[in-house]
PDB file of C-alpha atoms in Angstrom:
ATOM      1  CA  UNK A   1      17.393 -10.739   5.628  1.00  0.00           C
ATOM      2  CA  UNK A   2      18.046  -9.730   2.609  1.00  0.00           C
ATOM      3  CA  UNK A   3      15.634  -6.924   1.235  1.00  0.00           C
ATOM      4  CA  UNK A   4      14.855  -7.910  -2.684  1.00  0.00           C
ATOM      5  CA  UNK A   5      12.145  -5.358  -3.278  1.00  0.00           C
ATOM      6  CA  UNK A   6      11.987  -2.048  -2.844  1.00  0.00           C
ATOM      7  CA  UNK A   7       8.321  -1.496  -2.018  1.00  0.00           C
ATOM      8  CA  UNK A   8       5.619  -3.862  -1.435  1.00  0.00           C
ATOM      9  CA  UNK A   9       2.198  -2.786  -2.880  1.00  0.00           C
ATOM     10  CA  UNK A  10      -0.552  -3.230  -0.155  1.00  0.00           C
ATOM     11  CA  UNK A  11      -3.934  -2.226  -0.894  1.00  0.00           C
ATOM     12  CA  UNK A  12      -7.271  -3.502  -2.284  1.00  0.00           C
ATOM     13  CA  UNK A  13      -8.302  -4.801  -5.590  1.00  0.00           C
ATOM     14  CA  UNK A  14     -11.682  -6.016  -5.534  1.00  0.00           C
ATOM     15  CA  UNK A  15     -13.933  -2.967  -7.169  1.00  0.00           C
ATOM     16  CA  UNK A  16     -13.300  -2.101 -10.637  1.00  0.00           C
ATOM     17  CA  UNK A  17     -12.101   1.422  -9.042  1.00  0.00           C
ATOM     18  CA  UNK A  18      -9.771  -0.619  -6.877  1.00  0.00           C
ATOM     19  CA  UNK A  19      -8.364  -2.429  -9.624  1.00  0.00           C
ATOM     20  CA  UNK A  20      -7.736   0.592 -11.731  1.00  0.00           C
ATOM     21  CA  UNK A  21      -6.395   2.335  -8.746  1.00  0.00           C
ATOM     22  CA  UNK A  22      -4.015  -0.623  -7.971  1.00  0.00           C
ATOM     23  CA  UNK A  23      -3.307  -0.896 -12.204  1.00  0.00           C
ATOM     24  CA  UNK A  24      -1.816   3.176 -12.178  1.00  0.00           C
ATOM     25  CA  UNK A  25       0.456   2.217  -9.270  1.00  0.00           C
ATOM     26  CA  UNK A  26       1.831  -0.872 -10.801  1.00  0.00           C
ATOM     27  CA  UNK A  27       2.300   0.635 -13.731  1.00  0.00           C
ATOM     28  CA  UNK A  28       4.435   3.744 -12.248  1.00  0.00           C
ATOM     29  CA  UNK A  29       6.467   1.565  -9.946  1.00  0.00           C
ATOM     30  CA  UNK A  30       7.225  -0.137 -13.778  1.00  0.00           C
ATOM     31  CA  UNK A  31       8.494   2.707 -15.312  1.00  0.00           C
ATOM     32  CA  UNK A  32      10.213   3.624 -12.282  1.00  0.00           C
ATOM     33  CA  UNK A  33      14.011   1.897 -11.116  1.00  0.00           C
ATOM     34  CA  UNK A  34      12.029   0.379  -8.163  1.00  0.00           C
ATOM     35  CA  UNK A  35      11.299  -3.236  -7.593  1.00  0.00           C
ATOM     36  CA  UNK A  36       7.373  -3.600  -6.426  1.00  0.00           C
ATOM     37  CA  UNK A  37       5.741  -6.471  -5.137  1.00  0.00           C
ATOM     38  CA  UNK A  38       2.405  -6.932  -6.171  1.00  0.00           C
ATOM     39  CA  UNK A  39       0.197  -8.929  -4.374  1.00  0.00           C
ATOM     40  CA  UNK A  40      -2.217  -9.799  -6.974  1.00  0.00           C
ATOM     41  CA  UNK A  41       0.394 -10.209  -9.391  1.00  0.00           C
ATOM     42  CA  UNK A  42       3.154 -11.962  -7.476  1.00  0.00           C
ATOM     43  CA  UNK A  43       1.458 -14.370  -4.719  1.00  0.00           C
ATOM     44  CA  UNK A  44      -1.864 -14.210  -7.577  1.00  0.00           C
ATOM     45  CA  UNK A  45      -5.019 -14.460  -6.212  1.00  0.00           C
ATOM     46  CA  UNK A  46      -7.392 -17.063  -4.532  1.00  0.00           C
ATOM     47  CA  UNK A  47      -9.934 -19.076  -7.318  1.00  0.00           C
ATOM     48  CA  UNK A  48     -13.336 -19.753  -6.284  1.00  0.00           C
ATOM     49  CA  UNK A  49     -13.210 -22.400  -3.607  1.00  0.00           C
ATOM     50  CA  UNK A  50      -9.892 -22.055  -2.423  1.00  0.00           C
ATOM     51  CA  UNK A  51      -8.556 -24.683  -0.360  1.00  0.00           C
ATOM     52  CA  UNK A  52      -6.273 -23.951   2.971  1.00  0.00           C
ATOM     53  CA  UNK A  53      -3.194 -24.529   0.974  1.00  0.00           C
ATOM     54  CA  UNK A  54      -4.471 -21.895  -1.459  1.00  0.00           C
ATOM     55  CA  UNK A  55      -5.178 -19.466   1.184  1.00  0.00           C
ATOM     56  CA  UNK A  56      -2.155 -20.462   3.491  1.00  0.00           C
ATOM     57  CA  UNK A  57       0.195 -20.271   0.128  1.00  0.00           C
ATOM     58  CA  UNK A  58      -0.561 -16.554  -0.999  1.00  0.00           C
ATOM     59  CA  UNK A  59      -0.753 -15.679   2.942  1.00  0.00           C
ATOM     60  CA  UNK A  60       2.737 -17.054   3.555  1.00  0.00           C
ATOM     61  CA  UNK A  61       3.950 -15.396  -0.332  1.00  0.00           C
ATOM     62  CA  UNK A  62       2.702 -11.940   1.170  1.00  0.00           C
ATOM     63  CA  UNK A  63       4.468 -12.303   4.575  1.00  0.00           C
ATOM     64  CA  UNK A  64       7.695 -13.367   2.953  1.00  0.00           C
ATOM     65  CA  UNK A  65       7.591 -10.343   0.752  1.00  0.00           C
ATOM     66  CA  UNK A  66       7.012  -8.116   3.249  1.00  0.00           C
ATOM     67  CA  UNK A  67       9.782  -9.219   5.151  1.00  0.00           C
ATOM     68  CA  UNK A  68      11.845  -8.781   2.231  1.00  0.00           C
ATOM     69  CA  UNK A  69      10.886  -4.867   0.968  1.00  0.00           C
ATOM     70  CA  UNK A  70      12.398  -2.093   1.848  1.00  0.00           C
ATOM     71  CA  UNK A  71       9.241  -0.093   2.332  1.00  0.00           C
ATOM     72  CA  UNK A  72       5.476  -0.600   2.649  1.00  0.00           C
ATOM     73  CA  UNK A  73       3.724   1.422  -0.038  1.00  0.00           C
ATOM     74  CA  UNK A  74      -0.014   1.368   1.272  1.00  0.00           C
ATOM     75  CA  UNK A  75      -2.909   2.393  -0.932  1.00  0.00           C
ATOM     76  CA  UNK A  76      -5.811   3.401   2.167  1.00  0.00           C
ATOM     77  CA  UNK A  77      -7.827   5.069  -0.248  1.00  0.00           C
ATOM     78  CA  UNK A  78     -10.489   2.758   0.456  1.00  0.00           C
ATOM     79  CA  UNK A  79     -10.966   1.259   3.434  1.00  0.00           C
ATOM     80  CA  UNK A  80      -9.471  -2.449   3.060  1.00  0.00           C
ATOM     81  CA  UNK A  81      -8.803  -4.550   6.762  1.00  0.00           C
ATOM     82  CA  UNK A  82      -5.880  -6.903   5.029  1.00  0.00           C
ATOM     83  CA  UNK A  83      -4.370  -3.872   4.228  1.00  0.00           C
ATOM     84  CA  UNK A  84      -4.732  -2.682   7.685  1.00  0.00           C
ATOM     85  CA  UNK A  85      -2.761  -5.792   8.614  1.00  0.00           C
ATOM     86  CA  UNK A  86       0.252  -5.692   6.235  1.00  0.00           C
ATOM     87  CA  UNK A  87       0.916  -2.337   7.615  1.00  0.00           C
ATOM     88  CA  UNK A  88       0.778  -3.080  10.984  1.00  0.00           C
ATOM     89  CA  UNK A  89       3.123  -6.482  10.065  1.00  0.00           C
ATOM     90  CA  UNK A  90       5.174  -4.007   8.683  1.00  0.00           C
ATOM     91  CA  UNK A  91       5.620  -1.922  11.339  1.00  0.00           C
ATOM     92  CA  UNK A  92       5.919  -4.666  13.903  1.00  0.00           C
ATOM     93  CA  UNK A  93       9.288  -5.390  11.858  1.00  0.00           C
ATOM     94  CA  UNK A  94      10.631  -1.803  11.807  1.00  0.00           C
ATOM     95  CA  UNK A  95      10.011  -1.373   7.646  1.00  0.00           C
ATOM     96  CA  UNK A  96       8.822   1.939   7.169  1.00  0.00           C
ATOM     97  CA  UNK A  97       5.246   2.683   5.124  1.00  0.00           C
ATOM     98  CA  UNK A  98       4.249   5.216   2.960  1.00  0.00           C
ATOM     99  CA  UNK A  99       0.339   6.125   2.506  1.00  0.00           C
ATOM    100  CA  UNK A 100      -1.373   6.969  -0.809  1.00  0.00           C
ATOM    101  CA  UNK A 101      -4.646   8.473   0.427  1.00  0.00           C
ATOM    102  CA  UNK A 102      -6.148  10.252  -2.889  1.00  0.00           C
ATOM    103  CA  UNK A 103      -9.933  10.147  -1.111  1.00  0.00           C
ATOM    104  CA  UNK A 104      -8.638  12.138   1.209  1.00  0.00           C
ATOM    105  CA  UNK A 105     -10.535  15.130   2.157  1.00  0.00           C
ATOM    106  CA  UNK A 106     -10.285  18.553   4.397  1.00  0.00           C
ATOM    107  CA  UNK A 107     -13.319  18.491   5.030  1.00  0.00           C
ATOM    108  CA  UNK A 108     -14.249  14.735   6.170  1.00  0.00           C
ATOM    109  CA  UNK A 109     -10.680  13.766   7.316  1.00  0.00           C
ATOM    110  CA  UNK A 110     -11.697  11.018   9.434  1.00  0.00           C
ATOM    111  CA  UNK A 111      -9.146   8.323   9.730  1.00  0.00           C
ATOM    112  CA  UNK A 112      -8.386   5.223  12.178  1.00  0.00           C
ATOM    113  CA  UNK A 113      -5.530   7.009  14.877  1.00  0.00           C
ATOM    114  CA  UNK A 114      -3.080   3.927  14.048  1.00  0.00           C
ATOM    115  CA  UNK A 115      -3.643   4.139  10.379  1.00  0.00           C
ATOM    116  CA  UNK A 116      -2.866   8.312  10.219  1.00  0.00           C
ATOM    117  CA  UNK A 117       0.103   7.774  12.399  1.00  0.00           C
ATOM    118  CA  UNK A 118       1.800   4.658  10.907  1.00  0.00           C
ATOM    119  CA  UNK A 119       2.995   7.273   8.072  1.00  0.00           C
ATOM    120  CA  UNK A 120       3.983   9.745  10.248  1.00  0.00           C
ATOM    121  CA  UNK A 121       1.592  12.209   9.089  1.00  0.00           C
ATOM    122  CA  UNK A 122       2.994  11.987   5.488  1.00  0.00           C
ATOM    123  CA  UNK A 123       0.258  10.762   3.027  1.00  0.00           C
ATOM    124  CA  UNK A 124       0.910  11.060  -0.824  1.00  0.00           C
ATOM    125  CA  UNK A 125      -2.936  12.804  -1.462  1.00  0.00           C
ATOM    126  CA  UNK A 126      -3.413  12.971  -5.088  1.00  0.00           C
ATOM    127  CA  UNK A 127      -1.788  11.102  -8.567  1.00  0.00           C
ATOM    128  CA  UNK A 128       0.555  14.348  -9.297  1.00  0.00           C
ATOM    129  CA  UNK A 129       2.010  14.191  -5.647  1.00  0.00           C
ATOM    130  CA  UNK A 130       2.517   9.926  -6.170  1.00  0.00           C
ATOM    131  CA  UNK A 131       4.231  10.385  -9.553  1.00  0.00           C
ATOM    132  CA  UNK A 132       6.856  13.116  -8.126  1.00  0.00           C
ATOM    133  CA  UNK A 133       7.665  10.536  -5.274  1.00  0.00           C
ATOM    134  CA  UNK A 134       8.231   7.698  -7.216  1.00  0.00           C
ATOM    135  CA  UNK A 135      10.422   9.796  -9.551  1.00  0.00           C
ATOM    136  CA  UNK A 136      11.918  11.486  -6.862  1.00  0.00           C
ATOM    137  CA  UNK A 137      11.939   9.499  -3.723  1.00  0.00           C
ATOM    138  CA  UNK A 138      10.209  12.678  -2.108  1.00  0.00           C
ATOM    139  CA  UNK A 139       7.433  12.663   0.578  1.00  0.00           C
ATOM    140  CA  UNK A 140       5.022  15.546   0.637  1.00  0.00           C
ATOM    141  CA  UNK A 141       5.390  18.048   3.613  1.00  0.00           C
ATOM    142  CA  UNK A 142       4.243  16.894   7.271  1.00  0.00           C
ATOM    143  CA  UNK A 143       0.913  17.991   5.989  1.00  0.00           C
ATOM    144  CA  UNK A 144      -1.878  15.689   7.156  1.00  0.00           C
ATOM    145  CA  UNK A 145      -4.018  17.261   9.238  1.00  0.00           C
ATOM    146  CA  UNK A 146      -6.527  14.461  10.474  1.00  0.00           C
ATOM    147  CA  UNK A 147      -9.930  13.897  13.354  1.00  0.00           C
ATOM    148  CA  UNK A 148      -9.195  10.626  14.975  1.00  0.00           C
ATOM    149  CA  UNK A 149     -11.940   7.769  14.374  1.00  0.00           C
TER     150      UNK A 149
END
C-alpha cells in the first residue's frame, strides 16, 4: 500500500478547547513539508441526523487514511475513545504513533497502560516540544514517567 500521507491527525474536536487544540496542529503540519490527514477536514464531519451511509462513509475515509500514513500523530490530551481506537488500528497494522500529551502532569500522571505504551514512552508534552518535532522530525527523550490506570 502505498503510504500518501505522512501523518494522520487523530484526536478530538468537539470542545471549543479541542477545536483550537486540533486548529494549532493543523496549522503546523501546514507550514511544515508533511502531508496530514485531518479527520474533520478530510473525511468532514457527521450533520445532525446522520444516516448509516454518513457514518459508514467518514468511518471507512478514516480507515483508508490510516492505512495510508506513515505515522499516527495522536492528540490524548483529552481523553477521546475514537481516538483510542485509531491508535490501536494503527498499531494492529505496524504504523508507528506519536503522542501529543500537553495536559500532562508530574504530579497526576495517570494514564491507560496501552495508551502510555503505544508511544513507547515518548510523548511530545508541551507546544515548544511539538513545534521542534515537526520542524525537526525529533522525539523528546524516553522521558515519560507514568502510574498505570
Amino acid at each position: 500500500l502505498v503510504k500518501i500521507y505522512d501523518f494522520y491527525l487523530a484526536g478530538p474536536f468537539f470542545t471549543e478547547d479541542q477545536i483550537m487544540q486540533q486548529d494549532f496542529i493543523e496549522m503546523l503540519f501546514q507550514l511544515s513539508e508533511y502531508k496530514c490527514f485531518s479527520p474533520r477536514k478530510d473525511a468532514g464531519t457527521l450533520p445532525d441526523n446522520p444516516s448509516k451511509k454518513d457514518m459508514l462513509d467518514i468511518f471507512n475515509k478514516d480507515l483508508e487514511a490510516i492505512k495510508s500514513c506513515k505515522t499516527l500523530f495522536a492528540n490524548v490530551s483529552y481523553k477521546d475513545t475514537g481516538t483510542s481506537v485509531e491508535i490501536g488500528y494503527a498499531l494492529s497494522r505496524d504504523i508507528p504513533v506519536v503522542l501529543f500529551w500537553d495536559k500532562f502532569n508530574n504530579d497526576t500522571n495517570h494514564v491507560n497502560l496501552m495508551i502510555a505504551l503505544a508511544c513507547g514512552g515518548k510523548v511530545i508534552q508541551d507546544k515548544a516540544q511539538l513545534a521542534h518535532y515537526i520542524h525537526t522530525g525529533e522525539l523528546p527523550d524516553d522521558n515519560f514517567e507514568f502510574k498505570v490506570d
